[in-house]
Amino acid sequence: MIEILNPAELDRARATGALLGGILQTLKSRTAVGTNLLEIDRWTHELIVGAGAQSCYVDYAPSFGRGPFGHYICTSVNDAVLHGLPHDYRLADGDLLTLDLAVSLDGIAADSAISFVVGASRPAESVALIDATERALQAGIAAAGPGARIGDLSHAIGTVLSAAGYPINTEFGGHGIGSTMHQDPHVSNTGRPGRGYTLRPGLLLALEPWVMVDTDTLVTDADGWTLRSATGCRTAHSEHTIAITDDGAEILTLPRG
Ligand code: MF3
Ligand code: CO
């Protein structure tokens, strides 16, 4: 099902997005060498509850994971790229961490992910990976607006990732979002322009380019959730929730002010 939000619902989506953007920035600013992934999960729980919001993850039990997720945020480190299940691990200098979070406020969900390097070092390979997913995300957003088609966004995202030299996996990509986190339409991270659903004002999309340095193959961790690169290489992921408006595309998941 594809949901189209009315103006009042769109205002609520703006509030959810700003809350989520703020939570991710807070988590990033608190994260340092020695931070345990379980602490990040606990902080996330506190920030969600403190805002009167709900987790989209804790009870989520999709076909691609083992049972309910049971945690509040995805923490994916180094070769882990998607759905990283928080576990007892202290971050080291140079770890590449992806925080992926979805919350719901007043019945509207938002979804966003950031990747960054922990500590003071800036390994060139990790910096380039993160930069590629951020540029691909911006290209996808720039291609979005009323009348644009899903294939236009997929093409824009895929062109940036391919030009940066990374293989593209099409098992997981972006998605519609609204009263629930995962909805139609699917937004592949590569595709042909001029194809697919035509975007309309009131549609919310989560765009989420992610890449692995030297493989397009994922392996599932023994925890039943965490998806890792098959070669053990580093990975990155950037995601925003955007709203299609009469004027174009509006990024919802940025901190307010
Ligand atoms: N937020 C993720 C996405 O970007 C989905 C995580 S599902 C979970 O679509 F169950 F792993 F939390
Ligand atoms: Co998503």
mmCIF file of N, CA and C in Angstrom, residues 132-162 168 173-176 184-200 203-210 240-245 248-251:
data_model
loop_
_atom_site.group_PDB
_atom_site.id
_atom_site.type_symbol
_atom_site.label_atom_id
_atom_site.label_comp_id
_atom_site.label_asym_id
_atom_site.label_seq_id
_atom_site.Cartn_x
_atom_site.Cartn_y
_atom_site.Cartn_z
ATOM 1 N N ALA A 132 30.510 8.630 -0.252
ATOM 2 C CA ALA A 132 29.745 8.136 -1.412
ATOM 3 C C ALA A 132 28.279 7.937 -1.046
ATOM 4 N N THR A 133 28.001 7.361 0.132
ATOM 5 C CA THR A 133 26.584 7.146 0.486
ATOM 6 C C THR A 133 25.894 8.478 0.751
ATOM 7 N N GLU A 134 26.619 9.449 1.331
ATOM 8 C CA GLU A 134 25.998 10.763 1.587
ATOM 9 C C GLU A 134 25.715 11.491 0.271
ATOM 10 N N ARG A 135 26.659 11.410 -0.674
ATOM 11 C CA ARG A 135 26.432 12.073 -1.969
ATOM 12 C C ARG A 135 25.323 11.376 -2.747
ATOM 13 N N ALA A 136 25.260 10.053 -2.663
ATOM 14 C CA ALA A 136 24.187 9.312 -3.346
ATOM 15 C C ALA A 136 22.825 9.692 -2.761
ATOM 16 N N LEU A 137 22.790 9.844 -1.434
ATOM 17 C CA LEU A 137 21.533 10.246 -0.786
ATOM 18 C C LEU A 137 21.110 11.628 -1.281
ATOM 19 N N GLN A 138 22.052 12.557 -1.333
ATOM 20 C CA GLN A 138 21.713 13.916 -1.813
ATOM 21 C C GLN A 138 21.263 13.879 -3.270
ATOM 22 N N ALA A 139 21.869 13.024 -4.075
ATOM 23 C CA ALA A 139 21.476 12.919 -5.489
ATOM 24 C C ALA A 139 20.063 12.357 -5.607
ATOM 25 N N GLY A 140 19.738 11.380 -4.764
ATOM 26 C CA GLY A 140 18.387 10.817 -4.759
ATOM 27 C C GLY A 140 17.362 11.861 -4.368
ATOM 28 N N ILE A 141 17.697 12.653 -3.356
ATOM 29 C CA ILE A 141 16.789 13.712 -2.892
ATOM 30 C C ILE A 141 16.617 14.768 -3.986
ATOM 31 N N ALA A 142 17.722 15.114 -4.649
ATOM 32 C CA ALA A 142 17.656 16.135 -5.712
ATOM 33 C C ALA A 142 16.794 15.670 -6.883
ATOM 34 N N ALA A 143 16.726 14.360 -7.093
ATOM 35 C CA ALA A 143 15.923 13.821 -8.202
ATOM 36 C C ALA A 143 14.449 13.692 -7.838
ATOM 37 N N ALA A 144 14.120 13.873 -6.552
ATOM 38 C CA ALA A 144 12.746 13.661 -6.085
ATOM 39 C C ALA A 144 11.923 14.928 -6.189
ATOM 40 N N GLY A 145 10.628 14.764 -6.401
ATOM 41 C CA GLY A 145 9.694 15.884 -6.464
ATOM 42 C C GLY A 145 8.437 15.392 -7.136
ATOM 43 N N PRO A 146 7.380 16.219 -7.130
ATOM 44 C CA PRO A 146 6.141 15.762 -7.751
ATOM 45 C C PRO A 146 6.365 15.501 -9.240
ATOM 46 N N GLY A 147 5.886 14.376 -9.736
ATOM 47 C CA GLY A 147 6.042 14.035 -11.144
ATOM 48 C C GLY A 147 7.257 13.186 -11.434
ATOM 49 N N ALA A 148 8.244 13.188 -10.535
ATOM 50 C CA ALA A 148 9.414 12.318 -10.735
ATOM 51 C C ALA A 148 8.983 10.870 -10.506
ATOM 52 N N ARG A 149 9.727 9.947 -11.093
ATOM 53 C CA ARG A 149 9.395 8.531 -10.921
ATOM 54 C C ARG A 149 10.452 7.837 -10.073
ATOM 55 N N ILE A 150 10.039 6.750 -9.412
ATOM 56 C CA ILE A 150 10.957 6.043 -8.511
ATOM 57 C C ILE A 150 12.261 5.700 -9.229
ATOM 58 N N GLY A 151 12.162 5.302 -10.493
ATOM 59 C CA GLY A 151 13.357 4.941 -11.245
ATOM 60 C C GLY A 151 14.341 6.107 -11.389
ATOM 61 N N ASP A 152 13.811 7.332 -11.393
ATOM 62 C CA ASP A 152 14.687 8.501 -11.478
ATOM 63 C C ASP A 152 15.564 8.601 -10.230
ATOM 64 N N LEU A 153 14.954 8.324 -9.067
ATOM 65 C CA LEU A 153 15.701 8.388 -7.808
ATOM 66 C C LEU A 153 16.727 7.255 -7.753
ATOM 67 N N SER A 154 16.272 6.045 -8.112
ATOM 68 C CA SER A 154 17.172 4.876 -8.085
ATOM 69 C C SER A 154 18.371 5.112 -9.004
ATOM 70 N N HIS A 155 18.091 5.665 -10.177
ATOM 71 C CA HIS A 155 19.163 5.929 -11.133
ATOM 72 C C HIS A 155 20.157 6.947 -10.574
ATOM 73 N N ALA A 156 19.633 8.004 -9.967
ATOM 74 C CA ALA A 156 20.504 9.053 -9.401
ATOM 75 C C ALA A 156 21.385 8.485 -8.296
ATOM 76 N N ILE A 157 20.803 7.675 -7.433
ATOM 77 C CA ILE A 157 21.559 7.065 -6.324
ATOM 78 C C ILE A 157 22.621 6.110 -6.883
ATOM 79 N N GLY A 158 22.192 5.222 -7.775
ATOM 80 C CA GLY A 158 23.090 4.205 -8.312
ATOM 81 C C GLY A 158 24.241 4.791 -9.113
ATOM 82 N N THR A 159 23.967 5.902 -9.806
ATOM 83 C CA THR A 159 25.018 6.528 -10.612
ATOM 84 C C THR A 159 26.165 7.012 -9.722
ATOM 85 N N VAL A 160 25.826 7.600 -8.583
ATOM 86 C CA VAL A 160 26.868 8.088 -7.663
ATOM 87 C C VAL A 160 27.644 6.920 -7.065
ATOM 88 N N LEU A 161 26.938 5.883 -6.624
ATOM 89 C CA LEU A 161 27.623 4.740 -5.984
ATOM 90 C C LEU A 161 28.545 4.032 -6.985
ATOM 91 N N SER A 162 28.047 3.854 -8.213
ATOM 92 C CA SER A 162 28.868 3.172 -9.231
ATOM 93 C C SER A 162 30.075 4.013 -9.617
ATOM 94 N N ILE A 168 26.732 -2.629 -6.159
ATOM 95 C CA ILE A 168 25.440 -2.302 -5.543
ATOM 96 C C ILE A 168 24.640 -3.574 -5.315
ATOM 97 N N GLY A 173 16.728 -1.688 0.102
ATOM 98 C CA GLY A 173 16.842 -0.321 -0.397
ATOM 99 C C GLY A 173 15.892 0.575 0.366
ATOM 100 N N GLY A 174 15.513 1.678 -0.274
ATOM 101 C CA GLY A 174 14.599 2.608 0.370
ATOM 102 C C GLY A 174 13.160 2.132 0.262
ATOM 103 N N HIS A 175 12.267 2.935 0.860
ATOM 104 C CA HIS A 175 10.882 2.479 0.991
ATOM 105 C C HIS A 175 9.954 3.635 1.309
ATOM 106 N N GLY A 176 8.680 3.427 0.991
ATOM 107 C CA GLY A 176 7.664 4.332 1.493
ATOM 108 C C GLY A 176 7.590 4.204 3.003
ATOM 109 N N ASP A 184 5.242 0.350 0.684
ATOM 110 C CA ASP A 184 5.529 0.573 -0.731
ATOM 111 C C ASP A 184 5.586 2.074 -0.962
ATOM 112 N N PRO A 185 6.263 2.558 -1.998
ATOM 113 C CA PRO A 185 7.003 1.769 -2.971
ATOM 114 C C PRO A 185 8.428 1.458 -2.494
ATOM 115 N N HIS A 186 8.992 0.369 -3.019
ATOM 116 C CA HIS A 186 10.399 0.063 -2.795
ATOM 117 C C HIS A 186 11.245 1.008 -3.651
ATOM 118 N N VAL A 187 12.381 1.456 -3.114
ATOM 119 C CA VAL A 187 13.285 2.332 -3.875
ATOM 120 C C VAL A 187 14.646 1.645 -3.970
ATOM 121 N N SER A 188 14.883 0.970 -5.072
ATOM 122 C CA SER A 188 16.159 0.285 -5.272
ATOM 123 C C SER A 188 17.295 1.308 -5.324
ATOM 124 N N ASN A 189 18.490 0.884 -4.943
ATOM 125 C CA ASN A 189 19.651 1.780 -5.005
ATOM 126 C C ASN A 189 20.333 1.774 -6.366
ATOM 127 N N THR A 190 19.656 1.203 -7.362
ATOM 128 C CA THR A 190 20.077 1.363 -8.751
ATOM 129 C C THR A 190 18.845 1.122 -9.621
ATOM 130 N N GLY A 191 18.817 1.727 -10.787
ATOM 131 C CA GLY A 191 17.639 1.521 -11.629
ATOM 132 C C GLY A 191 17.649 2.431 -12.842
ATOM 133 N N ARG A 192 16.583 2.265 -13.641
ATOM 134 C CA ARG A 192 16.499 3.031 -14.880
ATOM 135 C C ARG A 192 15.545 4.195 -14.720
ATOM 136 N N PRO A 193 15.941 5.379 -15.231
ATOM 137 C CA PRO A 193 15.074 6.547 -15.121
ATOM 138 C C PRO A 193 13.776 6.352 -15.903
ATOM 139 N N GLY A 194 12.741 7.086 -15.528
ATOM 140 C CA GLY A 194 11.484 7.070 -16.267
ATOM 141 C C GLY A 194 10.609 5.868 -15.986
ATOM 142 N N ARG A 195 11.012 5.049 -15.023
ATOM 143 C CA ARG A 195 10.233 3.842 -14.702
ATOM 144 C C ARG A 195 9.645 3.963 -13.304
ATOM 145 N N GLY A 196 8.564 3.215 -13.075
ATOM 146 C CA GLY A 196 8.036 3.053 -11.717
ATOM 147 C C GLY A 196 7.029 4.113 -11.317
ATOM 148 N N TYR A 197 6.626 4.027 -10.074
ATOM 149 C CA TYR A 197 5.582 4.882 -9.489
ATOM 150 C C TYR A 197 5.939 6.364 -9.639
ATOM 151 N N THR A 198 4.946 7.171 -9.962
ATOM 152 C CA THR A 198 5.139 8.628 -10.080
ATOM 153 C C THR A 198 4.858 9.299 -8.736
ATOM 154 N N LEU A 199 5.832 10.066 -8.249
ATOM 155 C CA LEU A 199 5.731 10.680 -6.917
ATOM 156 C C LEU A 199 4.666 11.779 -6.888
ATOM 157 N N ARG A 200 3.972 11.869 -5.747
ATOM 158 C CA ARG A 200 2.926 12.880 -5.582
ATOM 159 C C ARG A 200 3.099 13.590 -4.243
ATOM 160 N N LEU A 203 3.514 12.111 -0.273
ATOM 161 C CA LEU A 203 4.227 10.827 -0.148
ATOM 162 C C LEU A 203 5.475 11.026 0.709
ATOM 163 N N LEU A 204 5.703 10.109 1.628
ATOM 164 C CA LEU A 204 6.962 10.091 2.390
ATOM 165 C C LEU A 204 7.800 8.927 1.893
ATOM 166 N N LEU A 205 9.088 9.189 1.686
ATOM 167 C CA LEU A 205 10.019 8.132 1.273
ATOM 168 C C LEU A 205 11.227 8.132 2.193
ATOM 169 N N ALA A 206 11.703 6.948 2.525
ATOM 170 C CA ALA A 206 13.004 6.805 3.180
ATOM 171 C C ALA A 206 13.978 6.357 2.092
ATOM 172 N N LEU A 207 14.978 7.196 1.810
ATOM 173 C CA LEU A 207 16.015 6.855 0.821
ATOM 174 C C LEU A 207 17.244 6.409 1.599
ATOM 175 N N GLU A 208 17.855 5.297 1.191
ATOM 176 C CA GLU A 208 18.951 4.777 2.009
ATOM 177 C C GLU A 208 20.027 4.042 1.224
ATOM 178 N N PRO A 209 20.880 4.809 0.513
ATOM 179 C CA PRO A 209 22.036 4.190 -0.122
ATOM 180 C C PRO A 209 22.984 3.575 0.917
ATOM 181 N N TRP A 210 23.457 2.386 0.638
ATOM 182 C CA TRP A 210 24.451 1.722 1.499
ATOM 183 C C TRP A 210 25.385 0.957 0.581
ATOM 184 N N HIS A 240 17.762 9.298 4.893
ATOM 185 C CA HIS A 240 16.845 10.340 5.352
ATOM 186 C C HIS A 240 15.427 9.949 4.976
ATOM 187 N N THR A 241 14.479 10.434 5.749
ATOM 188 C CA THR A 241 13.081 10.411 5.331
ATOM 189 C C THR A 241 12.779 11.765 4.705
ATOM 190 N N ILE A 242 12.185 11.736 3.506
ATOM 191 C CA ILE A 242 11.829 12.977 2.809
ATOM 192 C C ILE A 242 10.317 12.992 2.557
ATOM 193 N N ALA A 243 9.789 14.201 2.408
ATOM 194 C CA ALA A 243 8.379 14.372 2.034
ATOM 195 C C ALA A 243 8.329 14.993 0.655
ATOM 196 N N ILE A 244 7.476 14.445 -0.203
ATOM 197 C CA ILE A 244 7.216 15.095 -1.488
ATOM 198 C C ILE A 244 6.176 16.186 -1.242
ATOM 199 N N THR A 245 6.511 17.402 -1.639
ATOM 200 C CA THR A 245 5.587 18.532 -1.483
ATOM 201 C C THR A 245 5.343 19.143 -2.868
ATOM 202 N N GLY A 248 8.725 20.343 -4.229
ATOM 203 C CA GLY A 248 9.894 19.485 -4.443
ATOM 204 C C GLY A 248 9.975 18.423 -3.381
ATOM 205 N N ALA A 249 11.150 18.259 -2.814
ATOM 206 C CA ALA A 249 11.344 17.262 -1.763
ATOM 207 C C ALA A 249 11.906 17.961 -0.536
ATOM 208 N N GLU A 250 11.349 17.636 0.611
ATOM 209 C CA GLU A 250 11.762 18.262 1.879
ATOM 210 C C GLU A 250 12.376 17.180 2.765
ATOM 211 N N ILE A 251 13.586 17.419 3.254
ATOM 212 C CA ILE A 251 14.225 16.452 4.163
ATOM 213 C C ILE A 251 13.601 16.626 5.542
#
